[in-house]
CSV table of C-alpha atoms and ligand atoms in Angstrom, one decimal:
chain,number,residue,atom,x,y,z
A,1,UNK,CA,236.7,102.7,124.6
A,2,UNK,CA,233.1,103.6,124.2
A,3,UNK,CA,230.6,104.7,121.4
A,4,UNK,CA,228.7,107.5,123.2
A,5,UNK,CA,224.9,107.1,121.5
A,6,UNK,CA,222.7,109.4,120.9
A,7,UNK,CA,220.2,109.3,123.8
A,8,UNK,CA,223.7,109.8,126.0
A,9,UNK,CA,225.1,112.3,124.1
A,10,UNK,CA,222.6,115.0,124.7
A,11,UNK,CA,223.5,114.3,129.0
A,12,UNK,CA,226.9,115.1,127.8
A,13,UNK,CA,225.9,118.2,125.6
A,14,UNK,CA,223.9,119.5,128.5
A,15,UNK,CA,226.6,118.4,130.9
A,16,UNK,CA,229.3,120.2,128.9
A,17,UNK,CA,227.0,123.3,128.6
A,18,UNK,CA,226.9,123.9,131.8
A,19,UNK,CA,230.7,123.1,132.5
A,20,UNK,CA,231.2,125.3,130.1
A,21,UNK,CA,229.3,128.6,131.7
A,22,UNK,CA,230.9,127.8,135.1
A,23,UNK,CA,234.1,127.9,133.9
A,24,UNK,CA,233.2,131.4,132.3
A,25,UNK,CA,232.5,132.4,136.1
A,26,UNK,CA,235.5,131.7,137.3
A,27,UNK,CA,237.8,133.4,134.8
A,28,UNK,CA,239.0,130.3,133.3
A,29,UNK,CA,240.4,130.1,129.7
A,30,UNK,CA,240.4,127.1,127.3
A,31,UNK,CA,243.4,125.7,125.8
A,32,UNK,CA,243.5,123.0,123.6
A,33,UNK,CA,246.6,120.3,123.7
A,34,UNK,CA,247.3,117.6,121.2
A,35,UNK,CA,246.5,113.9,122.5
A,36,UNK,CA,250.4,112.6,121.7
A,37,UNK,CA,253.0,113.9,123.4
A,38,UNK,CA,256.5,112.5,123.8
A,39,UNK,CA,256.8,109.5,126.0
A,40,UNK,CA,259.8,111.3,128.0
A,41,UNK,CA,257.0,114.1,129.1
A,42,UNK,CA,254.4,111.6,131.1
A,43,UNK,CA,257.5,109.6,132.6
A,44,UNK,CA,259.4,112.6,134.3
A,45,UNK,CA,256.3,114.4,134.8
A,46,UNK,CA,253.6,111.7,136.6
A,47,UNK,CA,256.7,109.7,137.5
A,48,UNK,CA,258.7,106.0,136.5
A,49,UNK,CA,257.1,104.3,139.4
A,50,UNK,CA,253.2,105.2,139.4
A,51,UNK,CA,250.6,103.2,137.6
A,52,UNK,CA,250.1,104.5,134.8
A,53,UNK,CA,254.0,105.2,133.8
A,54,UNK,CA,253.9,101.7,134.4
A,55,UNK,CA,251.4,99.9,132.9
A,56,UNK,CA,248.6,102.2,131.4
A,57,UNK,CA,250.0,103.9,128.8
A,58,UNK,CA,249.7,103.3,125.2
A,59,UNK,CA,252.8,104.5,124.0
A,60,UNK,CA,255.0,103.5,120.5
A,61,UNK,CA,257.4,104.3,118.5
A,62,UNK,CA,257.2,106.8,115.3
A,63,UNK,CA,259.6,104.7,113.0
A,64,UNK,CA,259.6,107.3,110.4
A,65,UNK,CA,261.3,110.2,113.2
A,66,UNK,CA,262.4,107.9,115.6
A,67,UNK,CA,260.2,109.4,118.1
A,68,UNK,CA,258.8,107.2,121.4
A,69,UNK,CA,255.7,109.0,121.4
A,70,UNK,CA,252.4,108.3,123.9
A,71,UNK,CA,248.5,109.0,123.6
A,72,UNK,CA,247.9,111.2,126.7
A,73,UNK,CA,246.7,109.8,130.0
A,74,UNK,CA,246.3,112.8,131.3
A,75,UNK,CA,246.2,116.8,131.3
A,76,UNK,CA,248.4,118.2,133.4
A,77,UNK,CA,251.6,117.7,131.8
A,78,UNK,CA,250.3,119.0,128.5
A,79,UNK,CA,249.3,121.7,129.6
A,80,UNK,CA,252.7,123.0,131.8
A,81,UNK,CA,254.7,121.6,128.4
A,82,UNK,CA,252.5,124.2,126.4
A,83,UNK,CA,252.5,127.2,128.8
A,84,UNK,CA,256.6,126.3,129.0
A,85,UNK,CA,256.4,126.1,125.2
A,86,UNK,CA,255.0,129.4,124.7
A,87,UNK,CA,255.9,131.3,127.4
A,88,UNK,CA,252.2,131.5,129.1
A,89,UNK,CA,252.9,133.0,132.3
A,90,UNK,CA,255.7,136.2,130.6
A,91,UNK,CA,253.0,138.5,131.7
A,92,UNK,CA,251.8,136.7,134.8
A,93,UNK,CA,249.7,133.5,136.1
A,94,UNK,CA,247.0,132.2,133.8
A,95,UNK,CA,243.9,130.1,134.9
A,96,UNK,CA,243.4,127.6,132.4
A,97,UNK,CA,240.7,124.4,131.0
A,98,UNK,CA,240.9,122.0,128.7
A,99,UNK,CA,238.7,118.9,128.3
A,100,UNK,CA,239.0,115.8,125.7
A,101,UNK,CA,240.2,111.9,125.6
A,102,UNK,CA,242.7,110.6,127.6
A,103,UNK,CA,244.2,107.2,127.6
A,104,UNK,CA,245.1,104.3,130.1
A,105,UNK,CA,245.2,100.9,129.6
A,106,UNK,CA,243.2,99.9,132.4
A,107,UNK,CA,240.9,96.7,133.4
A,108,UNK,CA,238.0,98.0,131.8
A,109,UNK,CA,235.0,98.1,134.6
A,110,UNK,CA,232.1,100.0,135.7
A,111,UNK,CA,233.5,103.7,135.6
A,112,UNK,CA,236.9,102.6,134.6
A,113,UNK,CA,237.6,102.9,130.8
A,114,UNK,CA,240.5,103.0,128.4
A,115,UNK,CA,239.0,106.1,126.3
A,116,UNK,CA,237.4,108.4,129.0
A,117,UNK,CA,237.2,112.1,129.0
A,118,UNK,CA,238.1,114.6,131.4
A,119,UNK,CA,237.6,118.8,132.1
A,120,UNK,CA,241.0,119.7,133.3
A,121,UNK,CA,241.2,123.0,135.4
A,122,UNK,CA,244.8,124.5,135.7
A,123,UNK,CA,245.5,127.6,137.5
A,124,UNK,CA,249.5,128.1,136.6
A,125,UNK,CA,251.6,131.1,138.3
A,126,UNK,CA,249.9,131.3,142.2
A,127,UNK,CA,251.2,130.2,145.2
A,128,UNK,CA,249.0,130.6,147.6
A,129,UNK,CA,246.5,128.6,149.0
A,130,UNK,CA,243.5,131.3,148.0
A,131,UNK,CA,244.0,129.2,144.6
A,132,UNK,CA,243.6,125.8,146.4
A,133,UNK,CA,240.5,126.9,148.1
A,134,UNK,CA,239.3,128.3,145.1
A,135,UNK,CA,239.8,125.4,142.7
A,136,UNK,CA,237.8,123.6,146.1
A,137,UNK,CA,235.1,125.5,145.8
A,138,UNK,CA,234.3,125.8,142.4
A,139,UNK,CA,233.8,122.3,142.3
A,140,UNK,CA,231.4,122.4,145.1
A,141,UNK,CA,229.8,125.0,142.9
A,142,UNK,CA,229.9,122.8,139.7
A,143,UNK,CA,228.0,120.1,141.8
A,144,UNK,CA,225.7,122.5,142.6
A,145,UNK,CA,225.0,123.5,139.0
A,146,UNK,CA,224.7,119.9,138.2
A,147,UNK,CA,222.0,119.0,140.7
A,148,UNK,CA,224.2,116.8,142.5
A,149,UNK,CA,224.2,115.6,146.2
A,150,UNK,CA,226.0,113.3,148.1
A,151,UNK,CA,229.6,114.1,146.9
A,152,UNK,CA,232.3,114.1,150.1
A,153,UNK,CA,235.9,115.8,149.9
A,154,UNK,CA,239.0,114.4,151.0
A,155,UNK,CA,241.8,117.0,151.9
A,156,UNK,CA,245.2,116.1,152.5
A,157,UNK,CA,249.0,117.7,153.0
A,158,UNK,CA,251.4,115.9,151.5
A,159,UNK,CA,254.0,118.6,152.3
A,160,UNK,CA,257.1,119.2,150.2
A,161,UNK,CA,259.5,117.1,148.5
A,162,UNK,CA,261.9,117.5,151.4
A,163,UNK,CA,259.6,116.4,154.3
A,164,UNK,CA,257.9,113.6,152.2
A,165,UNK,CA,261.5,112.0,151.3
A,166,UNK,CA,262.2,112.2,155.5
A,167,UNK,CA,258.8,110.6,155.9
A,168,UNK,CA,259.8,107.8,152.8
A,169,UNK,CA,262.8,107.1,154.7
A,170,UNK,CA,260.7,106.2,157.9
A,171,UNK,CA,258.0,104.6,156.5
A,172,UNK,CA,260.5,102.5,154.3
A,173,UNK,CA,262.0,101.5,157.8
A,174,UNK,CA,258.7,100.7,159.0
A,175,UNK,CA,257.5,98.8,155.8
A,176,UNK,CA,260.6,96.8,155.9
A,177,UNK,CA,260.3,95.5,159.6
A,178,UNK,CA,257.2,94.4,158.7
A,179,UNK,CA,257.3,92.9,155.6
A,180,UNK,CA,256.0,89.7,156.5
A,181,UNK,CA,252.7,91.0,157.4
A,182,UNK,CA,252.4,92.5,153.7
A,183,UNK,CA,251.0,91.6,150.6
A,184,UNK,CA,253.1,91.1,147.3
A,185,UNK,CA,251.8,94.5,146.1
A,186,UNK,CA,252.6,96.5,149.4
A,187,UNK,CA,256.2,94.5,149.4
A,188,UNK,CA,256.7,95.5,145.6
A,189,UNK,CA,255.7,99.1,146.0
A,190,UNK,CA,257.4,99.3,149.2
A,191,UNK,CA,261.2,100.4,147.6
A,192,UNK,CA,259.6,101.5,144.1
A,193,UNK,CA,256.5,104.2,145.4
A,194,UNK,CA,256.6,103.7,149.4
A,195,UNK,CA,253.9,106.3,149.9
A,196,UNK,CA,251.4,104.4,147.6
A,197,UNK,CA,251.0,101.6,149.7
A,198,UNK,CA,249.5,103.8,152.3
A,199,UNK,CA,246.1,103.4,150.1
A,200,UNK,CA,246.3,99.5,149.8
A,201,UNK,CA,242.8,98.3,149.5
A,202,UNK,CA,243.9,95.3,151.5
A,203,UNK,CA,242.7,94.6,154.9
A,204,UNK,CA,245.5,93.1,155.9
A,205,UNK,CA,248.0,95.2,155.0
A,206,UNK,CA,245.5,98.4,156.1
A,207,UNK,CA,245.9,96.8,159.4
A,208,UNK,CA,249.8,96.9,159.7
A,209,UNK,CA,250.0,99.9,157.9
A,210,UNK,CA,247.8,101.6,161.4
A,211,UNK,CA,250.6,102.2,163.3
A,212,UNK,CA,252.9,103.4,160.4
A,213,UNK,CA,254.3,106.8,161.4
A,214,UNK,CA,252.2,109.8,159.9
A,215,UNK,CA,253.4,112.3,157.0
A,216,UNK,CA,251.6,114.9,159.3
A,217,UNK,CA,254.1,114.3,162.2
A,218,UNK,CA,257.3,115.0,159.3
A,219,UNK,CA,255.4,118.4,158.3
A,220,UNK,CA,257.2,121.5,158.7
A,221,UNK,CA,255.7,125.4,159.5
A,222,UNK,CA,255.6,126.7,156.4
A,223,UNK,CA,253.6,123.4,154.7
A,224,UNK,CA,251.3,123.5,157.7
A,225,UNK,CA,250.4,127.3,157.9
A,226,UNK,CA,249.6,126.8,153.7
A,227,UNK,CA,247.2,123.8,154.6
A,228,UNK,CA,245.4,125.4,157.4
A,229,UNK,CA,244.8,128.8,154.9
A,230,UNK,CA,243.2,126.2,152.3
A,231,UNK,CA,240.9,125.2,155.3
A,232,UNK,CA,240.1,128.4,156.7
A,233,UNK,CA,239.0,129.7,153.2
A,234,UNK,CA,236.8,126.3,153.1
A,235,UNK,CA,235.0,127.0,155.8
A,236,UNK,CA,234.7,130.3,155.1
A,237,UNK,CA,232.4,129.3,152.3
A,238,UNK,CA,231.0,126.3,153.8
A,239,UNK,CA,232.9,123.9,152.2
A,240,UNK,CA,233.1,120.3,153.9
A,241,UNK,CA,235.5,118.4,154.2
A,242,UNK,CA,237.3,115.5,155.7
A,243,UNK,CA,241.2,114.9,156.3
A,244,UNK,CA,242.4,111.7,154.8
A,245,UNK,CA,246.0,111.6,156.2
A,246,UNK,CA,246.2,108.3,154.0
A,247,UNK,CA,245.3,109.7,150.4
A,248,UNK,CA,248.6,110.9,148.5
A,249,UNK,CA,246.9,110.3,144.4
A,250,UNK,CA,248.2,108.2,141.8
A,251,UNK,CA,250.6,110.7,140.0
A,252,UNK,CA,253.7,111.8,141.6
A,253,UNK,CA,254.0,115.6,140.8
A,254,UNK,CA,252.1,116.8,143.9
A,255,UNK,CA,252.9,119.0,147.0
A,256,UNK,CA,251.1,120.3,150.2
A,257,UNK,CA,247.4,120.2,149.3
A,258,UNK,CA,246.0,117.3,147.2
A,259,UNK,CA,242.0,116.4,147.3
A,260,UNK,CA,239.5,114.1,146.0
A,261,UNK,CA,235.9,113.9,145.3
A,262,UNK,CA,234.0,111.0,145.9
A,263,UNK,CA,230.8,109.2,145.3
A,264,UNK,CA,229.3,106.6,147.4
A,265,UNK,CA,227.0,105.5,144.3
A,266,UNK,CA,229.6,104.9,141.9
A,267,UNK,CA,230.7,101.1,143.0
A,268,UNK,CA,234.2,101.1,143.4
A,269,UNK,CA,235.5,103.7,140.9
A,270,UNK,CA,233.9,106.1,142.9
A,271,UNK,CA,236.5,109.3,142.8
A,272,UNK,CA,234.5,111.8,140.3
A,273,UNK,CA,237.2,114.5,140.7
A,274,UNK,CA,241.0,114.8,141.9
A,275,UNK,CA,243.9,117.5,141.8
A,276,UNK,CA,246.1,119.3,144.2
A,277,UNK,CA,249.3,121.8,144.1
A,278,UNK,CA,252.4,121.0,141.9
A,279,UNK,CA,254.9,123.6,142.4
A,280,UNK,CA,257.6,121.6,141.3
A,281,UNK,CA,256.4,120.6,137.8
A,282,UNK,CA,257.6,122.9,135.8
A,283,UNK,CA,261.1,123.3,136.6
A,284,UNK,CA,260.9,118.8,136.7
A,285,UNK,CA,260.3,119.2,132.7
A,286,UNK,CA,262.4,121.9,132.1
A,287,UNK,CA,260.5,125.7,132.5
A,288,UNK,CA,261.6,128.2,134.6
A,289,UNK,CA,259.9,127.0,138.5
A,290,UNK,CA,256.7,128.4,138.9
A,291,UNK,CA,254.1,127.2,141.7
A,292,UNK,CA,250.7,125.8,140.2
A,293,UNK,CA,247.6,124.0,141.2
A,294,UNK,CA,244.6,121.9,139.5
A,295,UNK,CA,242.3,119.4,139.1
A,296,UNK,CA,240.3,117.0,136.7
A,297,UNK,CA,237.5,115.5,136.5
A,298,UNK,CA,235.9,112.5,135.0
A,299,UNK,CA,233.2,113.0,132.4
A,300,UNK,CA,231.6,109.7,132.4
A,301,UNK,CA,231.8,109.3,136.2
A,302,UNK,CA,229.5,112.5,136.7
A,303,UNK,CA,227.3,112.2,133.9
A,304,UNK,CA,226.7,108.7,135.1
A,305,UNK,CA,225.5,110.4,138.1
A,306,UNK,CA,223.8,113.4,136.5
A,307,UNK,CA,221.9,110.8,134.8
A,308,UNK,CA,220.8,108.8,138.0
A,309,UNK,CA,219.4,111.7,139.3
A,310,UNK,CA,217.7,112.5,136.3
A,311,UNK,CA,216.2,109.1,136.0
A,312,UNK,CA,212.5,110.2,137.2
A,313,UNK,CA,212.6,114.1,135.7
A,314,UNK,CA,212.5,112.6,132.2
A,315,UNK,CA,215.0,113.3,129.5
A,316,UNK,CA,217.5,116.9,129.4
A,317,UNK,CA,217.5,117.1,125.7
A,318,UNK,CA,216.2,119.6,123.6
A,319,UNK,CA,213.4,118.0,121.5
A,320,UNK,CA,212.3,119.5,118.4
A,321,UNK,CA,209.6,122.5,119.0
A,322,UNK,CA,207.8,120.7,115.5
A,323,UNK,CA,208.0,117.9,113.5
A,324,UNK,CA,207.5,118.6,109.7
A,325,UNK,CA,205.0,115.8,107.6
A,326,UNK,CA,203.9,115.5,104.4
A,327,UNK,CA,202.2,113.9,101.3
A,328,UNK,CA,201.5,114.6,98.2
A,329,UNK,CA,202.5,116.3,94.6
A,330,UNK,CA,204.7,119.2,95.3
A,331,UNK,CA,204.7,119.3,99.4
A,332,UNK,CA,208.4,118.1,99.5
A,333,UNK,CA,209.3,121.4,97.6
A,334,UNK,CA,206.8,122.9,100.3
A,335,UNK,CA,207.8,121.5,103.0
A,336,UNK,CA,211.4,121.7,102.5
A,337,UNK,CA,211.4,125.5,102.0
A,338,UNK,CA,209.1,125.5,105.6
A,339,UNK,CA,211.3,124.0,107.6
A,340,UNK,CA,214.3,125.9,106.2
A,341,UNK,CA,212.4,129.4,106.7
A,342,UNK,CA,211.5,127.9,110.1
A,343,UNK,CA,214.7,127.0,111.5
A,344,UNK,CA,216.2,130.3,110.1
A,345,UNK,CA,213.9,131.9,112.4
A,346,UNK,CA,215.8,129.8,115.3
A,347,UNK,CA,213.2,127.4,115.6
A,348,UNK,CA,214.1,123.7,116.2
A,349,UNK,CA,212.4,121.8,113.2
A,350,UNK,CA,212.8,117.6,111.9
A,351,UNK,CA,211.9,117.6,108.4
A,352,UNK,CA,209.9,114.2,108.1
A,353,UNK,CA,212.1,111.9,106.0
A,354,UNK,CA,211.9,108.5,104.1
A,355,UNK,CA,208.6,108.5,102.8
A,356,UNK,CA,205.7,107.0,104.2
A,357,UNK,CA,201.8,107.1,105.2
A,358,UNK,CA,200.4,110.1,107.0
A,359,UNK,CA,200.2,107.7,110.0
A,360,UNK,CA,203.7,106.4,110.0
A,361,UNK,CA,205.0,110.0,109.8
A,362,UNK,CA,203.2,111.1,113.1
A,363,UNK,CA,204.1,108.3,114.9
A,364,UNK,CA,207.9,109.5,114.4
A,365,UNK,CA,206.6,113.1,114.9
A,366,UNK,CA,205.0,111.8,118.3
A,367,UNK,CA,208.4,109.5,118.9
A,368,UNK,CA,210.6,112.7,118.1
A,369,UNK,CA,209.5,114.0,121.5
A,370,UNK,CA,208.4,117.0,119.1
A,371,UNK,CA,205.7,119.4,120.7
A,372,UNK,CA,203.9,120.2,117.3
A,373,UNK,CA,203.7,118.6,114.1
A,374,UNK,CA,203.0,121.0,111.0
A,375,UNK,CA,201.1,118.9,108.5
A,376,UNK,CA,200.8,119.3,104.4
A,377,UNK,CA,199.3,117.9,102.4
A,378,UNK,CA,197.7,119.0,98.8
A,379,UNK,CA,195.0,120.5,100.3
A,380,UNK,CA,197.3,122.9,102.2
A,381,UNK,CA,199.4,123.4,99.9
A,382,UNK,CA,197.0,124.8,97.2
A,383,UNK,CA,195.2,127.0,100.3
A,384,UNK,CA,199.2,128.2,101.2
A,385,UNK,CA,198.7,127.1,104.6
A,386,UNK,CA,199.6,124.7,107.3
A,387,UNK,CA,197.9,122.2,109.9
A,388,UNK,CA,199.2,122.7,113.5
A,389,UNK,CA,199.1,119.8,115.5
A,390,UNK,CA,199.6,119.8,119.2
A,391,UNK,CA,200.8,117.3,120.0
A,392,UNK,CA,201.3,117.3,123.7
A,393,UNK,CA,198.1,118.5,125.1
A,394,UNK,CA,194.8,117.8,124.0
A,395,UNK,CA,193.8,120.9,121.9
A,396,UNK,CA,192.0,121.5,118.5
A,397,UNK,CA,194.2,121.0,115.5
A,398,UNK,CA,194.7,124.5,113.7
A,399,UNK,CA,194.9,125.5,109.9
A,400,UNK,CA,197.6,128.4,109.7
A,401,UNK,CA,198.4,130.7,106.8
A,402,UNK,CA,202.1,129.9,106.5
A,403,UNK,CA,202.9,133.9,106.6
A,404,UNK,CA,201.7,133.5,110.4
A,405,UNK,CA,202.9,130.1,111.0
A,406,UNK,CA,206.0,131.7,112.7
A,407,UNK,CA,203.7,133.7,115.2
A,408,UNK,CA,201.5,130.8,116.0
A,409,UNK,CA,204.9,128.8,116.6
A,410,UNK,CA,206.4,131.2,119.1
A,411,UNK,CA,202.6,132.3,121.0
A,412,UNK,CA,202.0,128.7,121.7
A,413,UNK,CA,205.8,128.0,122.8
A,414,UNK,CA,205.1,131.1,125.2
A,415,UNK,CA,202.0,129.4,126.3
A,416,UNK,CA,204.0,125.8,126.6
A,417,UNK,CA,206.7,127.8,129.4
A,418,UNK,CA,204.0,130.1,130.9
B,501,HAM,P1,243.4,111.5,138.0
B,501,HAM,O1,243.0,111.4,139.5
B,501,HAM,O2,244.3,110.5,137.5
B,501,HAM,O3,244.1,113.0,138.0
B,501,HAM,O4,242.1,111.7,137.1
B,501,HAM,C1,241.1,112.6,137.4
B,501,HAM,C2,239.7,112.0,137.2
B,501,HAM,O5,239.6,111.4,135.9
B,501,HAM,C3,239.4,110.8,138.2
B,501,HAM,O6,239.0,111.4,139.4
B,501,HAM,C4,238.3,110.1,137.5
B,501,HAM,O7,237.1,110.8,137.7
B,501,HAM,C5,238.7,110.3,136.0
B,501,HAM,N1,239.4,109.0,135.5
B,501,HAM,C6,240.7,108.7,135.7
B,501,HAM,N2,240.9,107.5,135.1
B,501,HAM,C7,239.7,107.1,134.6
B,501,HAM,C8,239.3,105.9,133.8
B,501,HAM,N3,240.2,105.0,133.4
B,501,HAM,N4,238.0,105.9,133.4
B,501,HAM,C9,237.1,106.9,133.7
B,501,HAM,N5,237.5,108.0,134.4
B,501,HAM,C10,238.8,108.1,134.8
B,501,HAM,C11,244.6,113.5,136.8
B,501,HAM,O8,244.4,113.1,135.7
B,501,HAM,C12,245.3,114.8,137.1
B,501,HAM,N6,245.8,115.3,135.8
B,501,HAM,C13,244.4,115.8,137.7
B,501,HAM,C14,245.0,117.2,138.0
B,501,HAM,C15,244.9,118.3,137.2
B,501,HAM,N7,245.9,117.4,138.9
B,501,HAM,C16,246.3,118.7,138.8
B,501,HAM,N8,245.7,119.2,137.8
């Protein structure tokens, strides 16, 4: 669980500005969801036998209600407990965001925390695969937005809970006559989450696991004709993608379409952004059935990135436009009352704090990344006036009446962008 400093927390302002705008595009609403839920909602909802039901999730019990209650390790089933809650969808689908903390009690690693943060993108109510395509896509755009290249999808059909219990059976069958040729893991999962050891990281085991049989082959019409509309829509907007008959995601409540995004820069934890359908998670924790589809991303995964790219175009943050100084009897008074009028005026002003020599102060107006630094001193102040300092571009320093201070401020700001 991280402290998020300063200099990285403008990357994730910026980040979540512009997250927050493309969400606006789309139609997307926020919703907010407590981090503790009841344990009983994660376990039926991402499932007994996954990962993070588990072994990831930090979960106690309220002595003073007798509750067994867990920090969240995900979105998803929040989200479908509050729209079940409230009644969301009474007067139709809703396309919903949320973003914040979530939990797992993970090996900490490079991209892999305990605390990480997610925007989670839900669109409740549609069935069709026009939402699928368009939950796609607007991730490509979001990468876009970012400045980011390099991402690949991976699409697969994991069909319907029918076909993929056919396909268990068969694989089981399969797994079991070769057992001997798999690792601990693979022979563990094998009766607990069968379909999991299809993305075993081991050689090995990848290597018996080739002539498995395929979930594609136990697919019936109607799970194939959704699938091919989610990739007709793709490449109607240009959307690439690859089929990874092997990927099936770590939580359970997925049908037909599931996807991931991935980064080849990113070391192993490399998946930036994952989702697919869910159709049957609302009826599994007790709404009325009603098909769904969604996706979330990781916050420190992508910003990570953002920030790689950004490495050689300098920091995103908005720096000051001045940096106030001053000595003497009476500028603080002065001063104070400046930058006050000044920021009112929706100007970004630092007030020079701690005391200090006229030199010390402009070095922490120069370090502030300021553009100008508005000097008083008691000359100034008896004369009602200000010295503007550029101090990003060699140019005469200026004595300003402080009535024009705000004019000077914004003609050389226009000058700065022109
Ligand atoms: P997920 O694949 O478990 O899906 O997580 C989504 C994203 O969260 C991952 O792709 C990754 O970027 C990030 N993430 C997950 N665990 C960690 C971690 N320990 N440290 C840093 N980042 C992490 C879900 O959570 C589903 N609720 C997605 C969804 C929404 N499906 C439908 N709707």
């Amino acid at each position: 669980m991280n402290d998020i400093l300063p200099g990285e927390a403008d990357a994730w302002l910026d980040f979540e500005a512009k997250v927050g705008a493309w969400l606006a595009r789309y139609g997307y609403r926020n919703i907010r969801m407590p981090l503790v839920e009841h344990t009983q909602l994660f376990r039926r909802a991402i499932g007994e036998a996954t990962d993070i039901v588990e072994k990831e999730m930090y979960s106690w019990r309220d002595e003073l209600n007798g509750e067994d209650l867990t920090l969240r390790p995900e979105g998803t089933a929040s989200c479908v407990r509050a729209a079940i809650e409230h009644s969301l969808l009474h007067d139709g689908p809703k396309r919903l965001w949320y973003s914040g903390p979530m939990f797992r009690h993970e090996r900490p690693q490079k991209g892999r925390y305990r605390q990480f943060h997610q925007f989670g993108v839900e669109a409740l109510g549609y069935p069709g695969p026009d939402v699928d395509a368009e939950l796609i896509a607007m991730c490509a755009a979001l990468w876009r937005d970012l400045g980011l290249t390099g991402l690949r999808l991976e699409l697969n059909n994991i069909g319907s809970p029918q076909e993929r219990a056919r396909y268990r059976t068969d694989l089981v069958a399969f797994l079991e006559k070769n057992a001997s040729r798999l690792d601990d893991d693979a022979r563990r999962r094998m009766h607990t989450n069968p379909l999991r050891t299809l993305d075993s990281k081991n050689p090995a085991v990848q290597e018996v696991l080739a002539s498995a049989p395929s979930l594609a082959g136990h697919l019936g019409d109607a799970s194939r004709a959704h699938f091919d509309g989610v990739k007709r829509l793709l490449d109607a907007v240009g959307v690439e993608f690859s089929i990874n008959p092997k990927l099936v995601r770590g939580l359970d409540y997925y049908n037909l379409t599931v996807f991931e995004w991935i980064s080849d820069r990113l070391g192993a934890q490399g998946t930036v952004c994952g989702g697919g359908r869910y159709d049957g998670l609302f009826e599994l924790i007790g709404g009325k059935p009603a098909p769904a589809a969604g996706f979330a991303m990781g916050n420190e995964r992508l910003i990570a990135l953002v920030l790689e790219g950004e490495r050689s175009s300098g920091p995103g943050r908005e720096a000051p436009h001045a940096y106030v100084v001053f000595q003497g009897e009476g500028t603080a008074e002065y001063a104070f009352a400046l930058a006050e009028e000044l920021r009112f005026a929706r100007f970004r002003i630092v007030l020079h704090a701690g005391g200090g020599s006229f030199k010390s102060q402009m070095k922490k107006a120069d370090s502030s990344g300021a553009l100008y630094a508005l000097i008083v001193g008691e000359d100034e102040l008896r004369a009602n006036e200000v010295a503007f300092k550029f101090l990003r571009k060699d140019a005469e320093q200026l004595r300003v009446q402080r009535g024009q201070l705000k004019q000077t401020l914004s003609e050389a700001l226009a000058q700065q962008k022109g």
